[in-house]
Amino acid sequence: MAIPQIKEFPDPMPELDLVEAIPAEPDLGGAPRQLAILGGLPAFREPLHVGRPNIGNRADLQQRIDQMLDTRWLSNDGPYVREFEKRISDYIGVKHCLVTCNGTTALMLAMRGLDLQGEVILPSFTFVATAHALQWQQTKPVFCDVDPETHTLNPESVERLISPRTTGIIGVHLWGRTCDTAALEDIARRHKLRLLFDASHAFGCSHKGTLVGHFGDAEVFSFHATKFLNSFEGGAVVTDNDELAQKLRLMRNFGFTGYDTVQYLGMNAKMTEVCAAMGITSLESIDSFIAMNRRNHAAYATQLAGIPGLTLIPYDPSERGNYQYVVMEVDPTVCPLTRDELLRVLHADNVLARRYFFPGCHRMEPYRTLYPEAGANLPNTERLSDRILALPTGTAVGPREIERVAGVIRQAFAEATEVRQALARG
Ligand code: T4K
């Protein structure tokens, strides 16, 4: 199936709520800016967040909500949930889509539906929900290192971790950059393992020309408010497997097959109608969201170019990406400040950059206590989680903000000695 192309970026974009979200810069009356950490005014009056939600067309959303209230159908497989599922399946070209109340429950459902027990191999360099969903079901997460360039599972390391207790592999398409799906599928086939992808970051992304949603036994999306495509809270499992889809559908709704019949152990993982209405509305603006993210990524690339030791994580231009994360690696052996020092400078200036995903799942509870030896096999994870910084992007951020954020970073490096002294004073 042909991959939907991203339409050209219309400028301005009247159908989106943009400008009101942009935090204003303080007026310095032409005076040179001083870093806030050194006593100056913050670069932004309001915090500039990573993960500020994209809103889409507010009027369309409100109309959908009115209709929902008129019909008094608020949850339980309502018309918007069905429409959202159909639109996602059509978009990806996959047979089944089941939307859920969030991405974490979608992961839990998929893991249980695929009968993942014993040990499952997954990266530690991911949002903790990937590991929690497994541990919640008493399945042991076996943390595997990632490739230092792609930040996704290293297939050779995966193969080394397979034991007689292993039942599955979970790949994470981190930042929307896809795993080496062919290598992982090959390993899963040879060892008769289940293969699930946490595609929470990768809606609308492609791998070798195929849209995410087609890989492994199933793939899971998150539509959390902070994702570029959001349904307030929400998630989805997509799969071509009829039997799995049927099982998950029952498990999502307590295992009910009729008013009074329960055939399965289930839970309540349903998406509400208001969330589905938001999801549909977001999906209608997906081209604009992606175009803006791509524009922002390019602007950061220009603004941060040539800073020694600072690398902006690139996206493969030959693939379809959603560009929702702007992530940079700060090499402390080259940069005059460490990632954590730079983070404190940025926060003082109201740029709320995030250390995704610090410190790595294996260094969080309960994993740190349960599996204290896990870090020994994770040198790339440990290095990356100490170096990575996610910067604000999305429809609430534009070129002017990006220029200013980059200005703070350049100035922080240029004034590193004074910055270090200020940080030491607390
Ligand atoms: N797998 C992966 C790989 C994931 O990244 C995630 C979620 C999951 C699984 C699980 O999917 P869900 O169950 O969440 O659907 C945020 C999100 O809560 C989480 O969804 C996301 N990944 C993760 C990467 O980021 P936090 O703890 O960083 O969120 P929080 O509350 O600090 O929000 C981030 C920033 O966004 C804040 O500084 C403020 C801003 N914000 C946030 C919300 C909710 C707003 O401006 N408006 C808002 O409504 O985890």
Tab-separated table of C-alpha atoms and ligand atoms in Angstrom:
chain	number	residue	atom	x	y	z
A	1	MET	CA	0.000	0.000	0.000
A	2	ALA	CA	1.251	3.480	-0.860
A	3	ILE	CA	2.535	5.514	2.087
A	4	PRO	CA	0.523	8.705	2.685
A	5	GLN	CA	2.717	11.623	1.635
A	6	ILE	CA	3.197	14.643	3.864
A	7	LYS	CA	1.578	17.638	2.219
A	8	GLU	CA	3.496	20.868	1.851
A	9	PHE	CA	3.635	23.086	4.926
A	10	PRO	CA	0.992	25.783	4.564
A	11	ASP	CA	2.163	29.017	6.153
A	12	PRO	CA	0.286	30.333	8.095
A	13	MET	CA	-1.842	27.385	9.275
A	14	PRO	CA	-5.183	28.884	10.227
A	15	GLU	CA	-6.874	25.641	11.231
A	16	LEU	CA	-4.584	25.066	14.209
A	17	ASP	CA	-4.405	26.734	17.611
A	18	LEU	CA	-0.896	28.027	17.479
A	19	VAL	CA	0.029	31.490	18.521
A	20	GLU	CA	-1.681	31.632	21.905
A	21	ALA	CA	0.561	28.824	23.118
A	22	ILE	CA	3.819	30.536	22.248
A	23	PRO	CA	5.493	31.965	25.371
A	24	ALA	CA	6.533	35.573	24.826
A	25	GLU	CA	10.120	36.726	25.133
A	26	PRO	CA	10.834	39.513	27.622
A	27	ASP	CA	11.625	42.883	26.073
A	28	LEU	CA	15.249	43.714	26.864
A	29	GLY	CA	15.160	47.075	25.116
A	30	GLY	CA	18.077	46.099	22.900
A	31	ALA	CA	20.405	45.275	25.839
A	32	PRO	CA	22.559	42.133	25.504
A	33	ARG	CA	20.907	39.155	27.104
A	34	GLN	CA	22.301	37.705	30.262
A	35	LEU	CA	21.701	34.046	31.060
A	36	ALA	CA	19.090	33.628	33.802
A	37	ILE	CA	21.455	31.326	35.684
A	38	LEU	CA	23.818	34.323	35.864
A	39	GLY	CA	21.109	36.668	37.109
A	40	GLY	CA	19.423	37.781	33.853
A	41	LEU	CA	15.721	37.679	32.969
A	42	PRO	CA	14.588	34.246	31.723
A	43	ALA	CA	14.671	33.929	27.938
A	44	PHE	CA	10.941	33.114	28.001
A	45	ARG	CA	8.291	34.600	30.238
A	46	GLU	CA	6.368	31.302	30.321
A	47	PRO	CA	7.897	27.820	30.441
A	48	LEU	CA	8.630	26.363	27.028
A	49	HIS	CA	7.672	22.691	27.430
A	50	VAL	CA	8.672	19.514	25.679
A	51	GLY	CA	5.395	17.790	24.926
A	52	ARG	CA	3.019	20.750	24.745
A	53	PRO	CA	-0.067	19.219	23.127
A	54	ASN	CA	-1.071	19.845	19.517
A	55	ILE	CA	-4.745	20.780	19.375
A	56	GLY	CA	-5.909	20.519	15.761
A	57	ASN	CA	-9.178	22.071	14.684
A	58	ARG	CA	-10.975	23.202	17.821
A	59	ALA	CA	-14.340	23.828	16.110
A	60	ASP	CA	-14.416	20.314	14.670
A	61	LEU	CA	-13.584	18.849	18.068
A	62	GLN	CA	-16.281	20.873	19.791
A	63	GLN	CA	-18.832	19.801	17.196
A	64	ARG	CA	-17.930	16.161	17.788
A	65	ILE	CA	-18.214	16.597	21.552
A	66	ASP	CA	-21.643	18.257	21.166
A	67	GLN	CA	-22.832	15.372	19.054
A	68	MET	CA	-21.501	12.907	21.626
A	69	LEU	CA	-23.405	14.697	24.387
A	70	ASP	CA	-26.574	14.800	22.251
A	71	THR	CA	-26.456	11.069	21.601
A	72	ARG	CA	-25.421	10.286	25.208
A	73	TRP	CA	-22.972	7.644	24.117
A	74	LEU	CA	-19.825	8.301	26.110
A	75	SER	CA	-17.864	5.047	26.177
A	76	ASN	CA	-17.973	1.277	25.481
A	77	ASP	CA	-17.218	0.830	21.788
A	78	GLY	CA	-19.087	3.938	20.678
A	79	PRO	CA	-19.229	5.463	17.185
A	80	TYR	CA	-16.146	7.666	17.581
A	81	VAL	CA	-14.041	4.770	18.866
A	82	ARG	CA	-15.071	2.702	15.855
A	83	GLU	CA	-14.396	5.576	13.494
A	84	PHE	CA	-10.977	6.270	15.046
A	85	GLU	CA	-10.055	2.580	14.754
A	86	LYS	CA	-11.172	2.460	11.113
A	87	ARG	CA	-9.257	5.620	10.256
A	88	ILE	CA	-6.069	4.295	11.865
A	89	SER	CA	-6.373	0.904	10.116
A	90	ASP	CA	-6.997	2.631	6.792
A	91	TYR	CA	-4.113	5.045	7.308
A	92	ILE	CA	-1.628	2.268	7.992
A	93	GLY	CA	-3.239	-0.362	5.796
A	94	VAL	CA	-3.332	-2.870	8.656
A	95	LYS	CA	-6.213	-5.290	9.265
A	96	HIS	CA	-6.997	-4.583	12.910
A	97	CYS	CA	-6.742	-1.619	15.226
A	98	LEU	CA	-7.941	-1.635	18.834
A	99	VAL	CA	-7.797	1.669	20.617
A	100	THR	CA	-7.317	1.735	24.384
A	101	CYS	CA	-7.405	4.198	27.266
A	102	ASN	CA	-3.622	4.719	27.056
A	103	GLY	CA	-0.465	3.272	25.530
A	104	THR	CA	0.566	1.439	28.699
A	105	THR	CA	-2.634	-0.630	28.812
A	106	ALA	CA	-2.267	-1.281	25.080
A	107	LEU	CA	1.189	-2.717	25.842
A	108	MET	CA	-0.201	-4.791	28.719
A	109	LEU	CA	-3.002	-6.171	26.555
A	110	ALA	CA	-0.664	-7.018	23.695
A	111	MET	CA	1.852	-8.675	26.020
A	112	ARG	CA	-0.849	-10.793	27.629
A	113	GLY	CA	-2.521	-11.555	24.310
A	114	LEU	CA	0.831	-12.764	22.948
A	115	ASP	CA	1.324	-14.862	26.077
A	116	LEU	CA	4.626	-13.263	27.007
A	117	GLN	CA	5.801	-15.068	30.119
A	118	GLY	CA	9.116	-16.033	31.707
A	119	GLU	CA	11.652	-13.601	30.262
A	120	VAL	CA	11.240	-10.952	27.601
A	121	ILE	CA	14.082	-8.972	26.034
A	122	LEU	CA	13.624	-5.224	25.671
A	123	PRO	CA	15.739	-2.059	25.772
A	124	SER	CA	16.354	-0.275	29.048
A	125	PHE	CA	16.673	2.963	27.070
A	126	THR	CA	12.925	3.641	26.809
A	127	PHE	CA	10.111	5.221	28.786
A	128	VAL	CA	9.597	3.150	31.920
A	129	ALA	CA	6.091	2.102	30.813
A	130	THR	CA	7.575	-0.447	28.387
A	131	ALA	CA	9.203	-2.295	31.299
A	132	HIS	CA	6.382	-1.685	33.780
A	133	ALA	CA	3.810	-3.264	31.479
A	134	LEU	CA	5.839	-6.483	31.533
A	135	GLN	CA	6.731	-6.482	35.212
A	136	TRP	CA	3.087	-5.765	36.074
A	137	GLN	CA	2.286	-9.184	34.606
A	138	GLN	CA	5.100	-10.899	36.509
A	139	THR	CA	7.150	-11.313	33.353
A	140	LYS	CA	10.844	-10.635	33.791
A	141	PRO	CA	12.204	-7.776	31.677
A	142	VAL	CA	15.681	-8.658	30.435
A	143	PHE	CA	17.315	-5.362	29.560
A	144	CYS	CA	19.299	-5.272	26.356
A	145	ASP	CA	21.679	-2.605	25.118
A	146	VAL	CA	20.896	-0.308	22.214
A	147	ASP	CA	22.967	0.662	19.219
A	148	PRO	CA	24.833	3.932	19.984
A	149	GLU	CA	23.797	5.481	16.649
A	150	THR	CA	20.206	4.312	16.187
A	151	HIS	CA	19.262	4.172	19.904
A	152	THR	CA	17.233	1.019	19.150
A	153	LEU	CA	17.801	-2.629	20.111
A	154	ASN	CA	21.081	-4.094	18.988
A	155	PRO	CA	20.061	-7.410	17.333
A	156	GLU	CA	23.372	-9.124	18.213
A	157	SER	CA	22.962	-8.241	21.880
A	158	VAL	CA	19.364	-9.503	21.739
A	159	GLU	CA	20.492	-12.883	20.446
A	160	ARG	CA	23.090	-13.194	23.228
A	161	LEU	CA	20.402	-12.684	25.890
A	162	ILE	CA	18.051	-15.440	24.695
A	163	SER	CA	17.628	-18.184	27.304
A	164	PRO	CA	15.315	-21.217	27.581
A	165	ARG	CA	12.907	-18.977	29.536
A	166	THR	CA	12.700	-16.300	26.810
A	167	THR	CA	9.262	-15.993	25.192
A	168	GLY	CA	9.513	-12.711	23.362
A	169	ILE	CA	11.297	-9.560	22.218
A	170	ILE	CA	10.013	-6.015	22.472
A	171	GLY	CA	11.599	-3.464	20.167
A	172	VAL	CA	11.027	0.258	20.759
A	173	HIS	CA	11.045	2.611	17.764
A	174	LEU	CA	12.635	5.338	19.861
A	175	TRP	CA	12.085	8.962	18.745
A	176	GLY	CA	10.145	7.502	15.789
A	177	ARG	CA	13.363	6.035	14.368
A	178	THR	CA	12.567	2.430	13.608
A	179	CYS	CA	14.275	-0.724	14.881
A	180	ASP	CA	16.131	-3.104	12.599
A	181	THR	CA	12.851	-4.941	12.090
A	182	ALA	CA	14.192	-7.507	9.594
A	183	ALA	CA	16.985	-8.628	11.946
A	184	LEU	CA	14.616	-8.839	14.917
A	185	GLU	CA	12.000	-10.728	12.864
A	186	ASP	CA	14.685	-13.147	11.782
A	187	ILE	CA	15.811	-13.759	15.389
A	188	ALA	CA	12.212	-14.181	16.550
A	189	ARG	CA	11.497	-16.677	13.756
A	190	ARG	CA	14.652	-18.738	14.382
A	191	HIS	CA	14.074	-18.932	18.148
A	192	LYS	CA	10.259	-19.209	17.943
A	193	LEU	CA	9.740	-16.028	19.951
A	194	ARG	CA	6.962	-13.468	19.886
A	195	LEU	CA	7.912	-10.027	18.586
A	196	LEU	CA	6.126	-6.898	19.744
A	197	PHE	CA	7.024	-3.313	18.890
A	198	ASP	CA	6.435	-0.402	21.225
A	199	ALA	CA	5.712	2.156	18.532
A	200	SER	CA	4.560	4.839	20.975
A	201	HIS	CA	6.809	7.378	19.228
A	202	ALA	CA	6.360	6.133	15.690
A	203	PHE	CA	2.840	6.738	14.421
A	204	GLY	CA	3.093	7.742	10.770
A	205	CYS	CA	6.751	6.680	10.448
A	206	SER	CA	8.063	4.252	7.867
A	207	HIS	CA	10.823	1.656	7.732
A	208	LYS	CA	12.247	0.795	4.310
A	209	GLY	CA	9.103	2.247	2.779
A	210	THR	CA	6.603	0.328	4.950
A	211	LEU	CA	4.579	2.200	7.543
A	212	VAL	CA	5.053	1.252	11.198
A	213	GLY	CA	2.130	-0.946	12.197
A	214	HIS	CA	3.102	-3.832	9.919
A	215	PHE	CA	6.043	-5.255	11.872
A	216	GLY	CA	6.279	-8.181	14.289
A	217	ASP	CA	3.199	-9.863	15.759
A	218	ALA	CA	1.729	-6.514	16.762
A	219	GLU	CA	2.674	-2.881	17.310
A	220	VAL	CA	1.507	-0.469	20.001
A	221	PHE	CA	0.957	3.301	19.745
A	222	SER	CA	0.511	5.963	22.404
A	223	PHE	CA	-1.785	8.916	21.802
A	224	HIS	CA	-0.969	10.622	25.098
A	225	ALA	CA	-1.424	14.405	25.268
A	226	THR	CA	2.323	14.881	24.795
A	227	LYS	CA	2.461	12.827	21.598
A	228	PHE	CA	2.296	14.734	18.315
A	229	LEU	CA	-0.988	12.953	17.590
A	230	ASN	CA	-3.053	12.842	20.740
A	231	SER	CA	-6.415	11.682	21.986
A	232	PHE	CA	-5.912	13.366	25.409
A	233	GLU	CA	-4.981	9.915	26.769
A	234	GLY	CA	-5.021	6.899	24.484
A	235	GLY	CA	-3.231	4.077	22.806
A	236	ALA	CA	-3.744	1.364	20.217
A	237	VAL	CA	-2.661	-2.118	19.263
A	238	VAL	CA	-2.466	-2.830	15.547
A	239	THR	CA	-2.026	-6.264	14.033
A	240	ASP	CA	-2.833	-8.367	10.966
A	241	ASN	CA	-3.490	-11.392	13.200
A	242	ASP	CA	-7.278	-12.087	13.330
A	243	GLU	CA	-7.088	-14.395	16.333
A	244	LEU	CA	-4.962	-11.985	18.393
A	245	ALA	CA	-7.222	-9.050	17.529
A	246	GLN	CA	-10.326	-10.965	18.587
A	247	LYS	CA	-8.688	-11.991	21.862
A	248	LEU	CA	-7.565	-8.431	22.629
A	249	ARG	CA	-11.008	-7.055	21.834
A	250	LEU	CA	-12.496	-9.305	24.528
A	251	MET	CA	-9.704	-8.633	27.014
A	252	ARG	CA	-10.165	-4.882	26.577
A	253	ASN	CA	-13.754	-5.148	27.856
A	254	PHE	CA	-13.515	-7.489	30.867
A	255	GLY	CA	-13.705	-10.569	28.593
A	256	PHE	CA	-17.426	-10.051	27.894
A	257	THR	CA	-18.856	-11.838	24.856
A	258	GLY	CA	-22.476	-10.943	25.651
A	259	TYR	CA	-24.437	-9.063	28.300
A	260	ASP	CA	-23.876	-11.794	30.899
A	261	THR	CA	-21.142	-13.991	29.465
A	262	VAL	CA	-17.465	-13.645	30.245
A	263	GLN	CA	-15.095	-15.889	28.325
A	264	TYR	CA	-11.744	-14.422	29.156
A	265	LEU	CA	-9.726	-12.801	31.876
A	266	GLY	CA	-10.090	-9.175	30.919
A	267	MET	CA	-9.755	-5.655	32.186
A	268	ASN	CA	-11.133	-2.246	31.418
A	269	ALA	CA	-8.829	-0.822	28.756
A	270	LYS	CA	-11.499	0.997	26.751
A	271	MET	CA	-11.031	4.381	25.140
A	272	THR	CA	-13.774	6.920	25.863
A	273	GLU	CA	-15.724	8.671	23.123
A	274	VAL	CA	-14.344	12.094	23.994
A	275	CYS	CA	-10.802	10.735	23.599
A	276	ALA	CA	-11.675	9.123	20.278
A	277	ALA	CA	-13.211	12.425	19.111
A	278	MET	CA	-9.920	14.156	19.914
A	279	GLY	CA	-7.992	11.359	18.194
A	280	ILE	CA	-10.010	11.714	14.989
A	281	THR	CA	-9.609	15.492	15.079
A	282	SER	CA	-5.845	15.120	15.574
A	283	LEU	CA	-5.598	12.627	12.746
A	284	GLU	CA	-7.244	15.150	10.429
A	285	SER	CA	-4.366	17.559	11.133
A	286	ILE	CA	-1.564	15.015	11.003
A	287	ASP	CA	0.033	16.517	7.883
A	288	SER	CA	0.252	19.931	9.496
A	289	PHE	CA	1.675	18.518	12.725
A	290	ILE	CA	4.352	16.577	10.891
A	291	ALA	CA	5.191	19.490	8.634
A	292	MET	CA	5.650	21.753	11.634
A	293	ASN	CA	7.751	19.228	13.501
A	294	ARG	CA	9.907	18.786	10.429
A	295	ARG	CA	10.295	22.529	10.033
A	296	ASN	CA	11.276	22.815	13.715
A	297	HIS	CA	13.779	19.978	13.454
A	298	ALA	CA	15.385	21.657	10.443
A	299	ALA	CA	15.480	24.988	12.300
A	300	TYR	CA	17.239	23.394	15.291
A	301	ALA	CA	19.675	21.693	12.905
A	302	THR	CA	20.554	25.069	11.378
A	303	GLN	CA	20.721	26.922	14.673
A	304	LEU	CA	22.835	24.305	16.463
A	305	ALA	CA	25.129	23.479	13.549
A	306	GLY	CA	28.853	23.565	14.178
A	307	ILE	CA	28.804	23.404	17.992
A	308	PRO	CA	31.613	20.960	18.812
A	309	GLY	CA	30.435	17.922	20.814
A	310	LEU	CA	26.759	18.622	20.288
A	311	THR	CA	24.896	16.302	17.899
A	312	LEU	CA	21.279	16.664	16.861
A	313	ILE	CA	19.800	13.174	16.388
A	314	PRO	CA	18.949	13.001	12.671
A	315	TYR	CA	15.979	11.454	10.881
A	316	ASP	CA	16.426	9.518	7.663
A	317	PRO	CA	15.044	11.835	4.953
A	318	SER	CA	14.311	8.861	2.692
A	319	GLU	CA	11.778	7.562	5.220
A	320	ARG	CA	8.502	9.070	6.327
A	321	GLY	CA	9.023	10.494	9.822
A	322	ASN	CA	6.878	12.377	12.311
A	323	TYR	CA	9.826	14.394	13.691
A	324	GLN	CA	8.071	14.695	17.059
A	325	TYR	CA	11.241	14.552	19.131
A	326	VAL	CA	14.125	16.967	18.835
A	327	VAL	CA	16.886	15.178	20.697
A	328	MET	CA	20.505	16.167	21.058
A	329	GLU	CA	23.506	14.353	22.448
A	330	VAL	CA	25.892	16.380	24.583
A	331	ASP	CA	29.381	14.870	24.594
A	332	PRO	CA	30.952	15.877	27.926
A	333	THR	CA	34.443	15.125	26.628
A	334	VAL	CA	34.089	17.904	24.039
A	335	CYS	CA	31.391	20.326	25.258
A	336	PRO	CA	32.397	22.819	27.957
A	337	LEU	CA	29.333	21.868	30.020
A	338	THR	CA	27.816	18.465	30.762
A	339	ARG	CA	24.252	17.598	29.754
A	340	ASP	CA	23.068	18.125	33.336
A	341	GLU	CA	24.800	21.496	33.650
A	342	LEU	CA	23.256	22.613	30.369
A	343	LEU	CA	19.875	21.378	31.564
A	344	ARG	CA	20.079	23.632	34.629
A	345	VAL	CA	20.960	26.627	32.456
A	346	LEU	CA	18.025	25.932	30.131
A	347	HIS	CA	15.562	25.447	32.973
A	348	ALA	CA	16.631	28.726	34.576
A	349	ASP	CA	15.837	30.357	31.234
A	350	ASN	CA	12.397	28.680	31.199
A	351	VAL	CA	13.316	26.151	28.521
A	352	LEU	CA	12.082	22.950	30.147
A	353	ALA	CA	14.227	20.487	28.181
A	354	ARG	CA	13.877	16.859	29.321
A	355	ARG	CA	16.369	14.077	30.031
A	356	TYR	CA	14.466	11.399	28.105
A	357	PHE	CA	15.202	8.616	29.101
A	358	PHE	CA	17.301	9.141	32.184
A	359	PRO	CA	18.464	7.140	34.069
A	360	GLY	CA	17.378	4.083	32.023
A	361	CYS	CA	14.765	1.628	33.301
A	362	HIS	CA	17.393	-0.631	34.893
A	363	ARG	CA	18.412	2.172	37.247
A	364	MET	CA	14.785	2.775	38.357
A	365	GLU	CA	12.765	0.829	40.901
A	366	PRO	CA	11.788	-1.960	41.080
A	367	TYR	CA	14.357	-3.027	38.457
A	368	ARG	CA	17.407	-1.611	40.217
A	369	THR	CA	16.634	-3.779	43.265
A	370	LEU	CA	15.329	-6.828	41.411
A	371	TYR	CA	18.061	-6.973	38.762
A	372	PRO	CA	21.077	-5.110	40.211
A	373	GLU	CA	23.439	-6.698	37.711
A	374	ALA	CA	21.551	-5.439	34.615
A	375	GLY	CA	23.730	-2.342	34.078
A	376	ALA	CA	26.843	-4.428	33.425
A	377	ASN	CA	25.563	-5.249	29.930
A	378	LEU	CA	24.320	-1.780	29.063
A	379	PRO	CA	27.278	0.523	28.325
A	380	ASN	CA	25.580	2.366	25.445
A	381	THR	CA	22.386	2.841	27.448
A	382	GLU	CA	24.317	4.257	30.393
A	383	ARG	CA	26.284	6.602	28.141
A	384	LEU	CA	23.258	7.816	26.199
A	385	SER	CA	21.061	8.334	29.236
A	386	ASP	CA	23.746	10.651	30.623
A	387	ARG	CA	24.050	12.628	27.376
A	388	ILE	CA	20.612	12.966	25.810
A	389	LEU	CA	18.419	16.031	26.023
A	390	ALA	CA	15.010	16.512	24.390
A	391	LEU	CA	14.169	20.070	23.307
A	392	PRO	CA	10.762	21.755	22.949
A	393	THR	CA	9.013	21.371	19.603
A	394	GLY	CA	5.503	20.883	18.215
A	395	THR	CA	2.941	23.463	17.172
A	396	ALA	CA	3.585	25.617	20.258
A	397	VAL	CA	7.139	26.297	19.109
A	398	GLY	CA	8.296	28.241	16.082
A	399	PRO	CA	11.550	29.430	14.483
A	400	ARG	CA	11.773	32.477	16.767
A	401	GLU	CA	11.672	30.321	19.906
A	402	ILE	CA	14.170	27.882	18.402
A	403	GLU	CA	16.603	30.673	17.591
A	404	ARG	CA	16.376	31.836	21.194
A	405	VAL	CA	16.788	28.331	22.661
A	406	ALA	CA	19.874	27.794	20.500
A	407	GLY	CA	21.124	31.220	21.584
A	408	VAL	CA	20.899	30.146	25.237
A	409	ILE	CA	22.865	26.966	24.467
A	410	ARG	CA	25.598	28.832	22.568
A	411	GLN	CA	25.852	31.488	25.252
A	412	ALA	CA	25.989	28.831	28.006
A	413	PHE	CA	28.937	27.146	26.298
A	414	ALA	CA	30.658	30.472	25.658
A	415	GLU	CA	30.278	31.483	29.310
A	416	ALA	CA	30.885	28.004	30.719
A	417	THR	CA	33.344	29.145	33.407
A	418	GLU	CA	30.923	31.659	34.922
A	419	VAL	CA	28.058	29.164	34.543
A	420	ARG	CA	29.995	26.502	36.447
A	421	GLN	CA	30.763	28.964	39.222
A	422	ALA	CA	27.091	29.966	39.467
A	423	LEU	CA	26.008	26.316	39.520
A	424	ALA	CA	28.514	25.556	42.274
A	425	ARG	CA	27.079	28.412	44.359
A	426	GLY	CA	23.694	26.641	43.965
B	1	T4K	N1	6.308	3.559	25.585
B	1	T4K	C1	7.018	4.665	25.281
B	1	T4K	C2	8.274	4.515	24.497
B	1	T4K	C3	6.571	5.926	25.698
B	1	T4K	O1	7.307	7.029	25.427
B	1	T4K	C4	5.363	6.027	26.430
B	1	T4K	C5	4.903	7.307	26.889
B	1	T4K	C6	4.636	4.839	26.703
B	1	T4K	C7	5.149	3.617	26.254
B	1	T4K	C8	3.353	4.839	27.461
B	1	T4K	O2	2.318	5.487	26.761
B	1	T4K	P1	1.116	6.193	27.629
B	1	T4K	O3	0.583	5.171	28.595
B	1	T4K	O4	1.687	7.416	28.311
B	1	T4K	O5	0.098	6.525	26.569
B	1	T4K	C9	5.427	11.824	29.113
B	1	T4K	C10	4.111	11.172	28.776
B	1	T4K	O6	3.246	11.129	29.896
B	1	T4K	C11	4.260	9.775	28.228
B	1	T4K	O7	3.066	9.488	27.541
B	1	T4K	C12	5.398	9.683	27.243
B	1	T4K	N2	5.656	8.329	26.804
B	1	T4K	C13	6.675	10.220	27.866
B	1	T4K	C14	7.805	10.200	26.878
B	1	T4K	O8	6.462	11.574	28.222
B	1	T4K	P2	6.327	12.647	31.391
B	1	T4K	O9	6.309	12.074	32.760
B	1	T4K	O10	7.587	13.184	30.868
B	1	T4K	O11	5.120	13.694	31.201
B	1	T4K	P3	4.912	15.119	31.826
B	1	T4K	O12	3.657	15.095	32.599
B	1	T4K	O13	6.139	15.582	32.537
B	1	T4K	O14	4.654	16.011	30.541
B	1	T4K	C15	5.697	16.450	29.704
B	1	T4K	C16	5.555	17.943	29.458
B	1	T4K	O15	4.443	18.176	28.645
B	1	T4K	C17	5.370	18.742	30.711
B	1	T4K	O16	6.545	19.468	30.940
B	1	T4K	C18	4.240	19.687	30.433
B	1	T4K	C19	3.731	19.337	29.062
B	1	T4K	N3	2.294	19.045	29.066
B	1	T4K	C20	1.894	17.807	29.488
B	1	T4K	C21	0.559	17.498	29.487
B	1	T4K	C22	0.093	16.139	29.936
B	1	T4K	C23	1.411	20.008	28.683
B	1	T4K	O17	1.814	21.129	28.338
B	1	T4K	N4	0.076	19.700	28.658
B	1	T4K	C24	-0.396	18.485	29.056
B	1	T4K	O18	-1.618	18.244	28.999
B	1	T4K	O19	5.821	11.493	30.414
